[in-house]
């Protein structure tokens, strides 16, 4: 017989994986667009006042962040990856708002920020940094 706690744990794990895979897909696809220097993306990026070469740096970081979030163990590395996703996406939202861009330009960043927060909130205990966790890096 499945207890209420087990049902809740199972539900949370399903939520975690759905949102984490969606987050990973979003980060990989935006990283690819940035690394391939898509014309529209370069125009969008430089219109915010950032140099085009920053797209390469952010694209590589996104791919490394996705790897860190998806691989087992290494909870401290996951914390850094989630923090990086949070800073990049919130920075993108703020940059678009400061540049008076329309809401359609903000939506993708806002969606990825929400996915980051949901994935982070529902991550299983073995993916969290804890005092009893010997495998922190």
Short mmCIF file of the N, C-alpha and C atoms (twelve columns), coordinates in Angstrom:
data_MODEL
# 
_entry.id   MODEL 
# 
loop_
_atom_site.group_PDB 
_atom_site.id 
_atom_site.type_symbol 
_atom_site.label_atom_id 
_atom_site.label_alt_id 
_atom_site.label_comp_id 
_atom_site.label_asym_id 
_atom_site.label_seq_id 
_atom_site.Cartn_x 
_atom_site.Cartn_y 
_atom_site.Cartn_z 
_atom_site.pdbx_PDB_model_num 
ATOM 1   N N  . UNK A 1   0.836  -1.184 0.000   1 
ATOM 2   C CA . UNK A 1   0.000  0.000  0.000   1 
ATOM 3   C C  . UNK A 1   0.881  1.248  0.000   1 
ATOM 4   N N  . UNK A 2   0.581  2.152  -0.886  1 
ATOM 5   C CA . UNK A 2   1.373  3.374  -1.033  1 
ATOM 6   C C  . UNK A 2   0.883  4.421  -0.040  1 
ATOM 7   N N  . UNK A 3   1.809  4.968  0.728   1 
ATOM 8   C CA . UNK A 3   1.449  5.989  1.708   1 
ATOM 9   C C  . UNK A 3   1.308  7.341  1.021   1 
ATOM 10  N N  . UNK A 4   0.710  8.285  1.736   1 
ATOM 11  C CA . UNK A 4   0.536  9.640  1.222   1 
ATOM 12  C C  . UNK A 4   1.892  10.275 0.928   1 
ATOM 13  N N  . UNK A 5   2.875  10.006 1.778   1 
ATOM 14  C CA . UNK A 5   4.223  10.536 1.593   1 
ATOM 15  C C  . UNK A 5   4.854  10.007 0.312   1 
ATOM 16  N N  . UNK A 6   4.688  8.713  0.048   1 
ATOM 17  C CA . UNK A 6   5.229  8.120  -1.171  1 
ATOM 18  C C  . UNK A 6   4.550  8.683  -2.421  1 
ATOM 19  N N  . UNK A 7   3.231  8.892  -2.335  1 
ATOM 20  C CA . UNK A 7   2.498  9.469  -3.464  1 
ATOM 21  C C  . UNK A 7   2.999  10.884 -3.744  1 
ATOM 22  N N  . UNK A 8   3.194  11.648 -2.686  1 
ATOM 23  C CA . UNK A 8   3.675  13.018 -2.822  1 
ATOM 24  C C  . UNK A 8   5.087  13.051 -3.411  1 
ATOM 25  N N  . UNK A 9   5.927  12.137 -2.934  1 
ATOM 26  C CA . UNK A 9   7.297  12.046 -3.450  1 
ATOM 27  C C  . UNK A 9   7.294  11.695 -4.941  1 
ATOM 28  N N  . UNK A 10  6.447  10.751 -5.300  1 
ATOM 29  C CA . UNK A 10  6.350  10.318 -6.698  1 
ATOM 30  C C  . UNK A 10  5.839  11.470 -7.575  1 
ATOM 31  N N  . UNK A 11  4.815  12.171 -7.097  1 
ATOM 32  C CA . UNK A 11  4.260  13.318 -7.831  1 
ATOM 33  C C  . UNK A 11  5.330  14.390 -8.014  1 
ATOM 34  N N  . UNK A 12  6.072  14.690 -6.946  1 
ATOM 35  C CA . UNK A 12  7.119  15.710 -7.016  1 
ATOM 36  C C  . UNK A 12  8.226  15.321 -7.988  1 
ATOM 37  N N  . UNK A 13  8.552  14.040 -8.018  1 
ATOM 38  C CA . UNK A 13  9.594  13.554 -8.931  1 
ATOM 39  C C  . UNK A 13  9.142  13.697 -10.382 1 
ATOM 40  N N  . UNK A 14  7.882  13.407 -10.646 1 
ATOM 41  C CA . UNK A 14  7.334  13.555 -11.996 1 
ATOM 42  C C  . UNK A 14  7.349  15.028 -12.409 1 
ATOM 43  N N  . UNK A 15  6.888  15.891 -11.507 1 
ATOM 44  C CA . UNK A 15  6.906  17.338 -11.777 1 
ATOM 45  C C  . UNK A 15  8.338  17.792 -12.050 1 
ATOM 46  N N  . UNK A 16  9.273  17.347 -11.201 1 
ATOM 47  C CA . UNK A 16  10.676 17.720 -11.364 1 
ATOM 48  C C  . UNK A 16  11.177 17.347 -12.749 1 
ATOM 49  N N  . UNK A 17  10.966 16.104 -13.164 1 
ATOM 50  C CA . UNK A 17  11.537 15.655 -14.440 1 
ATOM 51  C C  . UNK A 17  10.861 16.317 -15.642 1 
ATOM 52  N N  . UNK A 18  9.564  16.550 -15.578 1 
ATOM 53  C CA . UNK A 18  8.877  17.225 -16.684 1 
ATOM 54  C C  . UNK A 18  9.451  18.637 -16.866 1 
ATOM 55  N N  . UNK A 19  9.524  19.385 -15.770 1 
ATOM 56  C CA . UNK A 19  9.991  20.768 -15.871 1 
ATOM 57  C C  . UNK A 19  11.497 20.852 -16.122 1 
ATOM 58  N N  . UNK A 20  12.254 19.910 -15.599 1 
ATOM 59  C CA . UNK A 20  13.697 19.913 -15.816 1 
ATOM 60  C C  . UNK A 20  14.036 19.583 -17.263 1 
ATOM 61  N N  . UNK A 21  13.341 18.614 -17.838 1 
ATOM 62  C CA . UNK A 21  13.585 18.288 -19.247 1 
ATOM 63  C C  . UNK A 21  13.146 19.428 -20.167 1 
ATOM 64  N N  . UNK A 22  12.058 20.079 -19.819 1 
ATOM 65  C CA . UNK A 22  11.595 21.230 -20.588 1 
ATOM 66  C C  . UNK A 22  12.617 22.374 -20.468 1 
ATOM 67  N N  . UNK A 23  13.129 22.589 -19.264 1 
ATOM 68  C CA . UNK A 23  14.174 23.589 -19.036 1 
ATOM 69  C C  . UNK A 23  15.418 23.253 -19.851 1 
ATOM 70  N N  . UNK A 24  15.845 21.995 -19.803 1 
ATOM 71  C CA . UNK A 24  17.039 21.572 -20.534 1 
ATOM 72  C C  . UNK A 24  16.858 21.801 -22.039 1 
ATOM 73  N N  . UNK A 25  15.706 21.442 -22.569 1 
ATOM 74  C CA . UNK A 25  15.424 21.650 -23.990 1 
ATOM 75  C C  . UNK A 25  15.476 23.141 -24.339 1 
ATOM 76  N N  . UNK A 26  14.881 23.967 -23.493 1 
ATOM 77  C CA . UNK A 26  14.885 25.414 -23.733 1 
ATOM 78  C C  . UNK A 26  16.278 26.008 -23.681 1 
ATOM 79  N N  . UNK A 27  17.061 25.590 -22.715 1 
ATOM 80  C CA . UNK A 27  18.424 26.114 -22.583 1 
ATOM 81  C C  . UNK A 27  19.312 25.637 -23.738 1 
ATOM 82  N N  . UNK A 28  19.174 24.380 -24.119 1 
ATOM 83  C CA . UNK A 28  19.976 23.853 -25.236 1 
ATOM 84  C C  . UNK A 28  19.592 24.549 -26.541 1 
ATOM 85  N N  . UNK A 29  18.301 24.733 -26.771 1 
ATOM 86  C CA . UNK A 29  17.876 25.360 -28.030 1 
ATOM 87  C C  . UNK A 29  18.311 26.817 -28.095 1 
ATOM 88  N N  . UNK A 30  18.208 27.555 -26.992 1 
ATOM 89  C CA . UNK A 30  18.667 28.950 -27.020 1 
ATOM 90  C C  . UNK A 30  20.189 29.024 -27.101 1 
ATOM 91  N N  . UNK A 31  20.872 28.077 -26.476 1 
ATOM 92  C CA . UNK A 31  22.336 28.035 -26.587 1 
ATOM 93  C C  . UNK A 31  22.754 27.788 -28.027 1 
ATOM 94  N N  . UNK A 32  22.063 26.892 -28.711 1 
ATOM 95  C CA . UNK A 32  22.391 26.582 -30.111 1 
ATOM 96  C C  . UNK A 32  22.214 27.820 -30.985 1 
ATOM 97  N N  . UNK A 33  21.119 28.541 -30.778 1 
ATOM 98  C CA . UNK A 33  20.860 29.755 -31.548 1 
ATOM 99  C C  . UNK A 33  21.963 30.786 -31.287 1 
ATOM 100 N N  . UNK A 34  22.384 30.873 -30.039 1 
ATOM 101 C CA . UNK A 34  23.447 31.830 -29.696 1 
ATOM 102 C C  . UNK A 34  24.798 31.397 -30.259 1 
ATOM 103 N N  . UNK A 35  25.117 30.122 -30.145 1 
ATOM 104 C CA . UNK A 35  26.409 29.640 -30.636 1 
ATOM 105 C C  . UNK A 35  26.502 29.674 -32.156 1 
ATOM 106 N N  . UNK A 36  25.382 29.472 -32.822 1 
ATOM 107 C CA . UNK A 36  25.367 29.512 -34.288 1 
ATOM 108 C C  . UNK A 36  25.255 30.937 -34.828 1 
ATOM 109 N N  . UNK A 37  25.146 31.882 -33.918 1 
ATOM 110 C CA . UNK A 37  25.070 33.309 -34.274 1 
ATOM 111 C C  . UNK A 37  23.935 33.588 -35.269 1 
ATOM 112 N N  . UNK A 38  22.756 33.057 -34.949 1 
ATOM 113 C CA . UNK A 38  21.560 33.319 -35.745 1 
ATOM 114 C C  . UNK A 38  21.391 34.831 -35.919 1 
ATOM 115 N N  . UNK A 39  21.124 35.266 -37.143 1 
ATOM 116 C CA . UNK A 39  21.060 36.694 -37.469 1 
ATOM 117 C C  . UNK A 39  20.082 37.450 -36.564 1 
ATOM 118 N N  . UNK A 40  18.877 36.913 -36.392 1 
ATOM 119 C CA . UNK A 40  17.875 37.580 -35.549 1 
ATOM 120 C C  . UNK A 40  18.330 37.646 -34.092 1 
ATOM 121 N N  . UNK A 41  18.972 36.586 -33.626 1 
ATOM 122 C CA . UNK A 41  19.445 36.555 -32.246 1 
ATOM 123 C C  . UNK A 41  20.583 37.554 -32.024 1 
ATOM 124 N N  . UNK A 42  21.479 37.659 -32.999 1 
ATOM 125 C CA . UNK A 42  22.574 38.646 -32.894 1 
ATOM 126 C C  . UNK A 42  21.985 40.050 -32.847 1 
ATOM 127 N N  . UNK A 43  21.015 40.309 -33.707 1 
ATOM 128 C CA . UNK A 43  20.360 41.621 -33.730 1 
ATOM 129 C C  . UNK A 43  19.660 41.907 -32.405 1 
ATOM 130 N N  . UNK A 44  18.950 40.927 -31.892 1 
ATOM 131 C CA . UNK A 44  18.253 41.059 -30.614 1 
ATOM 132 C C  . UNK A 44  19.249 41.313 -29.478 1 
ATOM 133 N N  . UNK A 45  20.309 40.550 -29.472 1 
ATOM 134 C CA . UNK A 45  21.321 40.621 -28.415 1 
ATOM 135 C C  . UNK A 45  22.044 41.964 -28.433 1 
ATOM 136 N N  . UNK A 46  22.472 42.382 -29.609 1 
ATOM 137 C CA . UNK A 46  23.221 43.645 -29.702 1 
ATOM 138 C C  . UNK A 46  22.310 44.852 -29.477 1 
ATOM 139 N N  . UNK A 47  21.003 44.712 -29.754 1 
ATOM 140 C CA . UNK A 47  20.075 45.819 -29.499 1 
ATOM 141 C C  . UNK A 47  19.928 46.087 -27.999 1 
ATOM 142 N N  . UNK A 48  20.313 45.107 -27.188 1 
ATOM 143 C CA . UNK A 48  20.295 45.289 -25.729 1 
ATOM 144 C C  . UNK A 48  21.563 45.985 -25.244 1 
ATOM 145 N N  . UNK A 49  22.518 46.173 -26.156 1 
ATOM 146 C CA . UNK A 49  23.755 46.849 -25.800 1 
ATOM 147 C C  . UNK A 49  24.898 45.913 -25.449 1 
ATOM 148 N N  . UNK A 50  24.707 44.620 -25.692 1 
ATOM 149 C CA . UNK A 50  25.748 43.640 -25.369 1 
ATOM 150 C C  . UNK A 50  26.556 43.296 -26.613 1 
ATOM 151 N N  . UNK A 51  27.836 42.998 -26.455 1 
ATOM 152 C CA . UNK A 51  28.643 42.589 -27.615 1 
ATOM 153 C C  . UNK A 51  28.260 41.183 -28.064 1 
ATOM 154 N N  . UNK A 52  28.371 40.925 -29.344 1 
ATOM 155 C CA . UNK A 52  27.980 39.630 -29.912 1 
ATOM 156 C C  . UNK A 52  28.801 38.477 -29.349 1 
ATOM 157 N N  . UNK A 53  30.057 38.727 -28.988 1 
ATOM 158 C CA . UNK A 53  30.887 37.629 -28.474 1 
ATOM 159 C C  . UNK A 53  30.353 37.076 -27.148 1 
ATOM 160 N N  . UNK A 54  29.568 37.873 -26.424 1 
ATOM 161 C CA . UNK A 54  28.989 37.398 -25.156 1 
ATOM 162 C C  . UNK A 54  28.005 36.253 -25.401 1 
ATOM 163 N N  . UNK A 55  27.440 36.191 -26.596 1 
ATOM 164 C CA . UNK A 55  26.519 35.103 -26.937 1 
ATOM 165 C C  . UNK A 55  27.230 33.753 -26.863 1 
ATOM 166 N N  . UNK A 56  28.474 33.698 -27.290 1 
ATOM 167 C CA . UNK A 56  29.242 32.454 -27.241 1 
ATOM 168 C C  . UNK A 56  29.470 32.027 -25.802 1 
ATOM 169 N N  . UNK A 57  29.837 32.965 -24.958 1 
ATOM 170 C CA . UNK A 57  30.085 32.657 -23.548 1 
ATOM 171 C C  . UNK A 57  28.816 32.137 -22.885 1 
ATOM 172 N N  . UNK A 58  27.708 32.847 -23.069 1 
ATOM 173 C CA . UNK A 58  26.443 32.437 -22.447 1 
ATOM 174 C C  . UNK A 58  25.961 31.110 -23.025 1 
ATOM 175 N N  . UNK A 59  26.118 30.914 -24.332 1 
ATOM 176 C CA . UNK A 59  25.709 29.650 -24.953 1 
ATOM 177 C C  . UNK A 59  26.459 28.461 -24.384 1 
ATOM 178 N N  . UNK A 60  27.759 28.602 -24.217 1 
ATOM 179 C CA . UNK A 60  28.567 27.517 -23.628 1 
ATOM 180 C C  . UNK A 60  28.144 27.283 -22.188 1 
ATOM 181 N N  . UNK A 61  27.949 28.360 -21.427 1 
ATOM 182 C CA . UNK A 61  27.522 28.204 -20.023 1 
ATOM 183 C C  . UNK A 61  26.178 27.492 -19.924 1 
ATOM 184 N N  . UNK A 62  25.256 27.792 -20.821 1 
ATOM 185 C CA . UNK A 62  23.954 27.128 -20.787 1 
ATOM 186 C C  . UNK A 62  24.107 25.623 -21.000 1 
ATOM 187 N N  . UNK A 63  24.923 25.234 -21.967 1 
ATOM 188 C CA . UNK A 63  25.131 23.807 -22.231 1 
ATOM 189 C C  . UNK A 63  25.768 23.125 -21.024 1 
ATOM 190 N N  . UNK A 64  26.778 23.754 -20.440 1 
ATOM 191 C CA . UNK A 64  27.408 23.183 -19.247 1 
ATOM 192 C C  . UNK A 64  26.423 23.117 -18.082 1 
ATOM 193 N N  . UNK A 65  25.565 24.116 -17.961 1 
ATOM 194 C CA . UNK A 65  24.548 24.110 -16.909 1 
ATOM 195 C C  . UNK A 65  23.552 22.980 -17.075 1 
ATOM 196 N N  . UNK A 66  23.136 22.726 -18.295 1 
ATOM 197 C CA . UNK A 66  22.205 21.623 -18.571 1 
ATOM 198 C C  . UNK A 66  22.857 20.292 -18.200 1 
ATOM 199 N N  . UNK A 67  24.114 20.119 -18.581 1 
ATOM 200 C CA . UNK A 67  24.825 18.886 -18.225 1 
ATOM 201 C C  . UNK A 67  24.867 18.733 -16.707 1 
ATOM 202 N N  . UNK A 68  25.197 19.812 -16.006 1 
ATOM 203 C CA . UNK A 68  25.299 19.757 -14.547 1 
ATOM 204 C C  . UNK A 68  23.963 19.399 -13.897 1 
ATOM 205 N N  . UNK A 69  22.881 19.961 -14.409 1 
ATOM 206 C CA . UNK A 69  21.558 19.703 -13.826 1 
ATOM 207 C C  . UNK A 69  21.100 18.268 -14.104 1 
ATOM 208 N N  . UNK A 70  21.430 17.732 -15.266 1 
ATOM 209 C CA . UNK A 70  20.918 16.412 -15.649 1 
ATOM 210 C C  . UNK A 70  21.737 15.236 -15.115 1 
ATOM 211 N N  . UNK A 71  23.037 15.407 -14.936 1 
ATOM 212 C CA . UNK A 71  23.837 14.265 -14.473 1 
ATOM 213 C C  . UNK A 71  23.520 13.951 -13.013 1 
ATOM 214 N N  . UNK A 72  23.671 12.694 -12.616 1 
ATOM 215 C CA . UNK A 72  23.435 12.340 -11.221 1 
ATOM 216 C C  . UNK A 72  24.554 12.866 -10.320 1 
ATOM 217 N N  . UNK A 73  24.240 12.983 -9.055  1 
ATOM 218 C CA . UNK A 73  25.171 13.420 -8.014  1 
ATOM 219 C C  . UNK A 73  25.569 14.883 -8.190  1 
ATOM 220 N N  . UNK A 74  26.643 15.299 -7.595  1 
ATOM 221 C CA . UNK A 74  27.203 16.651 -7.674  1 
ATOM 222 C C  . UNK A 74  26.195 17.760 -7.339  1 
ATOM 223 N N  . UNK A 75  25.567 17.705 -6.165  1 
ATOM 224 C CA . UNK A 75  24.546 18.697 -5.837  1 
ATOM 225 C C  . UNK A 75  25.060 20.143 -5.780  1 
ATOM 226 N N  . UNK A 76  26.299 20.354 -5.364  1 
ATOM 227 C CA . UNK A 76  26.817 21.723 -5.321  1 
ATOM 228 C C  . UNK A 76  26.963 22.286 -6.731  1 
ATOM 229 N N  . UNK A 77  27.392 21.471 -7.653  1 
ATOM 230 C CA . UNK A 77  27.492 21.879 -9.051  1 
ATOM 231 C C  . UNK A 77  26.111 22.240 -9.596  1 
ATOM 232 N N  . UNK A 78  25.101 21.478 -9.202  1 
ATOM 233 C CA . UNK A 78  23.731 21.763 -9.621  1 
ATOM 234 C C  . UNK A 78  23.273 23.115 -9.073  1 
ATOM 235 N N  . UNK A 79  23.607 23.407 -7.816  1 
ATOM 236 C CA . UNK A 79  23.262 24.699 -7.220  1 
ATOM 237 C C  . UNK A 79  23.821 25.841 -8.066  1 
ATOM 238 N N  . UNK A 80  25.080 25.699 -8.481  1 
ATOM 239 C CA . UNK A 80  25.722 26.729 -9.300  1 
ATOM 240 C C  . UNK A 80  25.033 26.837 -10.661 1 
ATOM 241 N N  . UNK A 81  24.655 25.720 -11.226 1 
ATOM 242 C CA . UNK A 81  23.985 25.738 -12.527 1 
ATOM 243 C C  . UNK A 81  22.633 26.441 -12.422 1 
ATOM 244 N N  . UNK A 82  21.859 26.099 -11.408 1 
ATOM 245 C CA . UNK A 82  20.569 26.764 -11.214 1 
ATOM 246 C C  . UNK A 82  20.760 28.255 -10.972 1 
ATOM 247 N N  . UNK A 83  21.761 28.622 -10.182 1 
ATOM 248 C CA . UNK A 83  22.039 30.042 -9.933  1 
ATOM 249 C C  . UNK A 83  22.392 30.737 -11.242 1 
ATOM 250 N N  . UNK A 84  23.212 30.082 -12.060 1 
ATOM 251 C CA . UNK A 84  23.573 30.656 -13.354 1 
ATOM 252 C C  . UNK A 84  22.361 30.859 -14.246 1 
ATOM 253 N N  . UNK A 85  21.484 29.853 -14.316 1 
ATOM 254 C CA . UNK A 85  20.262 29.979 -15.109 1 
ATOM 255 C C  . UNK A 85  19.417 31.145 -14.593 1 
ATOM 256 N N  . UNK A 86  19.306 31.253 -13.262 1 
ATOM 257 C CA . UNK A 86  18.521 32.329 -12.670 1 
ATOM 258 C C  . UNK A 86  19.088 33.692 -13.052 1 
ATOM 259 N N  . UNK A 87  20.400 33.853 -12.917 1 
ATOM 260 C CA . UNK A 87  21.019 35.143 -13.216 1 
ATOM 261 C C  . UNK A 87  20.931 35.496 -14.701 1 
ATOM 262 N N  . UNK A 88  21.158 34.522 -15.573 1 
ATOM 263 C CA . UNK A 88  21.098 34.792 -17.010 1 
ATOM 264 C C  . UNK A 88  19.671 35.156 -17.433 1 
ATOM 265 N N  . UNK A 89  18.684 34.410 -16.950 1 
ATOM 266 C CA . UNK A 89  17.308 34.666 -17.375 1 
ATOM 267 C C  . UNK A 89  16.738 35.938 -16.743 1 
ATOM 268 N N  . UNK A 90  17.014 36.167 -15.464 1 
ATOM 269 C CA . UNK A 90  16.520 37.410 -14.847 1 
ATOM 270 C C  . UNK A 90  17.238 38.608 -15.458 1 
ATOM 271 N N  . UNK A 91  18.521 38.453 -15.780 1 
ATOM 272 C CA . UNK A 91  19.251 39.526 -16.452 1 
ATOM 273 C C  . UNK A 91  18.680 39.825 -17.827 1 
ATOM 274 N N  . UNK A 92  18.285 38.796 -18.536 1 
ATOM 275 C CA . UNK A 92  17.680 38.986 -19.858 1 
ATOM 276 C C  . UNK A 92  16.349 39.731 -19.736 1 
ATOM 277 N N  . UNK A 93  15.546 39.349 -18.756 1 
ATOM 278 C CA . UNK A 93  14.252 40.021 -18.548 1 
ATOM 279 C C  . UNK A 93  14.478 41.492 -18.227 1 
ATOM 280 N N  . UNK A 94  15.381 41.772 -17.305 1 
ATOM 281 C CA . UNK A 94  15.666 43.157 -16.921 1 
ATOM 282 C C  . UNK A 94  16.212 43.946 -18.111 1 
ATOM 283 N N  . UNK A 95  17.088 43.319 -18.892 1 
ATOM 284 C CA . UNK A 95  17.650 43.992 -20.067 1 
ATOM 285 C C  . UNK A 95  16.565 44.350 -21.075 1 
ATOM 286 N N  . UNK A 96  15.640 43.416 -21.326 1 
ATOM 287 C CA . UNK A 96  14.545 43.694 -22.257 1 
ATOM 288 C C  . UNK A 96  13.643 44.805 -21.730 1 
ATOM 289 N N  . UNK A 97  13.340 44.771 -20.438 1 
ATOM 290 C CA . UNK A 97  12.501 45.820 -19.846 1 
ATOM 291 C C  . UNK A 97  13.190 47.177 -19.923 1 
ATOM 292 N N  . UNK A 98  14.482 47.221 -19.630 1 
ATOM 293 C CA . UNK A 98  15.238 48.470 -19.662 1 
ATOM 294 C C  . UNK A 98  15.353 49.023 -21.080 1 
ATOM 295 N N  . UNK A 99  15.290 48.141 -22.065 1 
ATOM 296 C CA . UNK A 99  15.398 48.553 -23.470 1 
ATOM 297 C C  . UNK A 99  14.035 48.790 -24.114 1 
ATOM 298 N N  . UNK A 100 12.988 48.739 -23.308 1 
ATOM 299 C CA . UNK A 100 11.615 48.950 -23.785 1 
ATOM 300 C C  . UNK A 100 11.208 47.986 -24.897 1 
ATOM 301 N N  . UNK A 101 11.686 46.746 -24.809 1 
ATOM 302 C CA . UNK A 101 11.266 45.743 -25.783 1 
ATOM 303 C C  . UNK A 101 9.857  45.282 -25.449 1 
ATOM 304 N N  . UNK A 102 9.156  44.800 -26.465 1 
ATOM 305 C CA . UNK A 102 7.782  44.356 -26.231 1 
ATOM 306 C C  . UNK A 102 7.758  43.020 -25.467 1 
ATOM 307 N N  . UNK A 103 6.585  42.656 -25.024 1 
ATOM 308 C CA . UNK A 103 6.439  41.478 -24.164 1 
ATOM 309 C C  . UNK A 103 6.822  40.175 -24.870 1 
ATOM 310 N N  . UNK A 104 6.722  40.114 -26.190 1 
ATOM 311 C CA . UNK A 104 7.076  38.883 -26.891 1 
ATOM 312 C C  . UNK A 104 8.569  38.572 -26.754 1 
ATOM 313 N N  . UNK A 105 9.403  39.599 -26.639 1 
ATOM 314 C CA . UNK A 105 10.845 39.388 -26.463 1 
ATOM 315 C C  . UNK A 105 11.154 38.933 -25.031 1 
ATOM 316 N N  . UNK A 106 10.303 39.302 -24.095 1 
ATOM 317 C CA . UNK A 106 10.514 38.956 -22.688 1 
ATOM 318 C C  . UNK A 106 10.002 37.550 -22.374 1 
ATOM 319 N N  . UNK A 107 9.014  37.080 -23.122 1 
ATOM 320 C CA . UNK A 107 8.334  35.822 -22.794 1 
ATOM 321 C C  . UNK A 107 9.274  34.629 -22.682 1 
ATOM 322 N N  . UNK A 108 10.174 34.446 -23.649 1 
ATOM 323 C CA . UNK A 108 11.067 33.277 -23.630 1 
ATOM 324 C C  . UNK A 108 11.945 33.272 -22.378 1 
ATOM 325 N N  . UNK A 109 12.487 34.422 -22.036 1 
ATOM 326 C CA . UNK A 109 13.328 34.513 -20.836 1 
ATOM 327 C C  . UNK A 109 12.505 34.271 -19.575 1 
ATOM 328 N N  . UNK A 110 11.294 34.816 -19.543 1 
ATOM 329 C CA . UNK A 110 10.422 34.621 -18.389 1 
ATOM 330 C C  . UNK A 110 10.030 33.153 -18.241 1 
ATOM 331 N N  . UNK A 111 9.732  32.502 -19.356 1 
ATOM 332 C CA . UNK A 111 9.382  31.081 -19.323 1 
ATOM 333 C C  . UNK A 111 10.555 30.254 -18.788 1 
ATOM 334 N N  . UNK A 112 11.761 30.510 -19.291 1 
ATOM 335 C CA . UNK A 112 12.932 29.762 -18.821 1 
ATOM 336 C C  . UNK A 112 13.229 30.051 -17.349 1 
ATOM 337 N N  . UNK A 113 12.958 31.265 -16.900 1 
ATOM 338 C CA . UNK A 113 13.144 31.588 -15.483 1 
ATOM 339 C C  . UNK A 113 12.146 30.805 -14.620 1 
ATOM 340 N N  . UNK A 114 10.899 30.748 -15.050 1 
ATOM 341 C CA . UNK A 114 9.868  29.995 -14.316 1 
ATOM 342 C C  . UNK A 114 10.218 28.507 -14.297 1 
ATOM 343 N N  . UNK A 115 10.648 27.966 -15.428 1 
ATOM 344 C CA . UNK A 115 11.050 26.551 -15.480 1 
ATOM 345 C C  . UNK A 115 12.224 26.289 -14.536 1 
ATOM 346 N N  . UNK A 116 13.169 27.217 -14.480 1 
ATOM 347 C CA . UNK A 116 14.308 27.088 -13.566 1 
ATOM 348 C C  . UNK A 116 13.829 27.010 -12.125 1 
ATOM 349 N N  . UNK A 117 12.945 27.915 -11.749 1 
ATOM 350 C CA . UNK A 117 12.451 27.955 -10.363 1 
ATOM 351 C C  . UNK A 117 11.663 26.705 -10.001 1 
ATOM 352 N N  . UNK A 118 10.818 26.234 -10.904 1 
ATOM 353 C CA . UNK A 118 10.018 25.035 -10.628 1 
ATOM 354 C C  . UNK A 118 10.923 23.806 -10.536 1 
ATOM 355 N N  . UNK A 119 11.851 23.665 -11.457 1 
ATOM 356 C CA . UNK A 119 12.783 22.539 -11.425 1 
ATOM 357 C C  . UNK A 119 13.587 22.549 -10.123 1 
ATOM 358 N N  . UNK A 120 14.070 23.723 -9.750  1 
ATOM 359 C CA . UNK A 120 14.863 23.856 -8.522  1 
ATOM 360 C C  . UNK A 120 14.029 23.483 -7.286  1 
ATOM 361 N N  . UNK A 121 12.805 23.975 -7.237  1 
ATOM 362 C CA . UNK A 121 11.943 23.735 -6.081  1 
ATOM 363 C C  . UNK A 121 11.600 22.250 -5.917  1 
ATOM 364 N N  . UNK A 122 11.346 21.557 -7.008  1 
ATOM 365 C CA . UNK A 122 10.902 20.165 -6.939  1 
ATOM 366 C C  . UNK A 122 12.032 19.142 -7.047  1 
ATOM 367 N N  . UNK A 123 13.286 19.588 -7.071  1 
ATOM 368 C CA . UNK A 123 14.385 18.622 -7.221  1 
ATOM 369 C C  . UNK A 123 14.406 17.654 -6.038  1 
ATOM 370 N N  . UNK A 124 14.720 16.389 -6.313  1 
ATOM 371 C CA . UNK A 124 14.754 15.365 -5.261  1 
ATOM 372 C C  . UNK A 124 15.865 15.629 -4.245  1 
ATOM 373 N N  . UNK A 125 15.733 15.036 -3.079  1 
ATOM 374 C CA . UNK A 125 16.683 15.242 -1.981  1 
ATOM 375 C C  . UNK A 125 18.112 14.894 -2.381  1 
ATOM 376 N N  . UNK A 126 18.286 13.873 -3.207  1 
ATOM 377 C CA . UNK A 126 19.648 13.479 -3.593  1 
ATOM 378 C C  . UNK A 126 20.286 14.464 -4.568  1 
ATOM 379 N N  . UNK A 127 19.530 15.468 -5.001  1 
ATOM 380 C CA . UNK A 127 20.063 16.500 -5.891  1 
ATOM 381 C C  . UNK A 127 20.197 17.836 -5.160  1 
ATOM 382 N N  . UNK A 128 20.062 17.803 -3.838  1 
ATOM 383 C CA . UNK A 128 20.179 19.010 -3.021  1 
ATOM 384 C C  . UNK A 128 21.445 18.958 -2.191  1 
ATOM 385 N N  . UNK A 129 22.005 20.129 -1.935  1 
ATOM 386 C CA . UNK A 129 23.151 20.221 -1.035  1 
ATOM 387 C C  . UNK A 129 22.611 20.116 0.379   1 
ATOM 388 N N  . UNK A 130 23.215 19.220 1.171   1 
ATOM 389 C CA . UNK A 130 22.780 19.065 2.549   1 
ATOM 390 C C  . UNK A 130 23.950 18.832 3.459   1 
ATOM 391 N N  . UNK A 131 23.724 19.036 4.726   1 
ATOM 392 C CA . UNK A 131 24.809 18.855 5.683   1 
ATOM 393 C C  . UNK A 131 25.289 17.410 5.755   1 
ATOM 394 N N  . UNK A 132 24.402 16.465 5.544   1 
ATOM 395 C CA . UNK A 132 24.783 15.060 5.624   1 
ATOM 396 C C  . UNK A 132 25.257 14.497 4.290   1 
ATOM 397 N N  . UNK A 133 25.312 15.331 3.289   1 
ATOM 398 C CA . UNK A 133 25.671 14.873 1.956   1 
ATOM 399 C C  . UNK A 133 27.180 14.945 1.779   1 
ATOM 400 N N  . UNK A 134 27.826 13.776 1.645   1 
ATOM 401 C CA . UNK A 134 29.291 13.723 1.499   1 
ATOM 402 C C  . UNK A 134 29.724 14.050 0.090   1 
ATOM 403 N N  . UNK A 135 28.844 13.947 -0.859  1 
ATOM 404 C CA . UNK A 135 29.186 14.139 -2.265  1 
ATOM 405 C C  . UNK A 135 28.726 15.529 -2.709  1 
ATOM 406 N N  . UNK A 136 29.335 16.585 -2.163  1 
ATOM 407 C CA . UNK A 136 28.843 17.923 -2.429  1 
ATOM 408 C C  . UNK A 136 29.301 18.523 -3.749  1 
ATOM 409 N N  . UNK A 137 30.435 18.142 -4.243  1 
ATOM 410 C CA . UNK A 137 30.868 18.753 -5.512  1 
ATOM 411 C C  . UNK A 137 30.237 17.976 -6.634  1 
# 
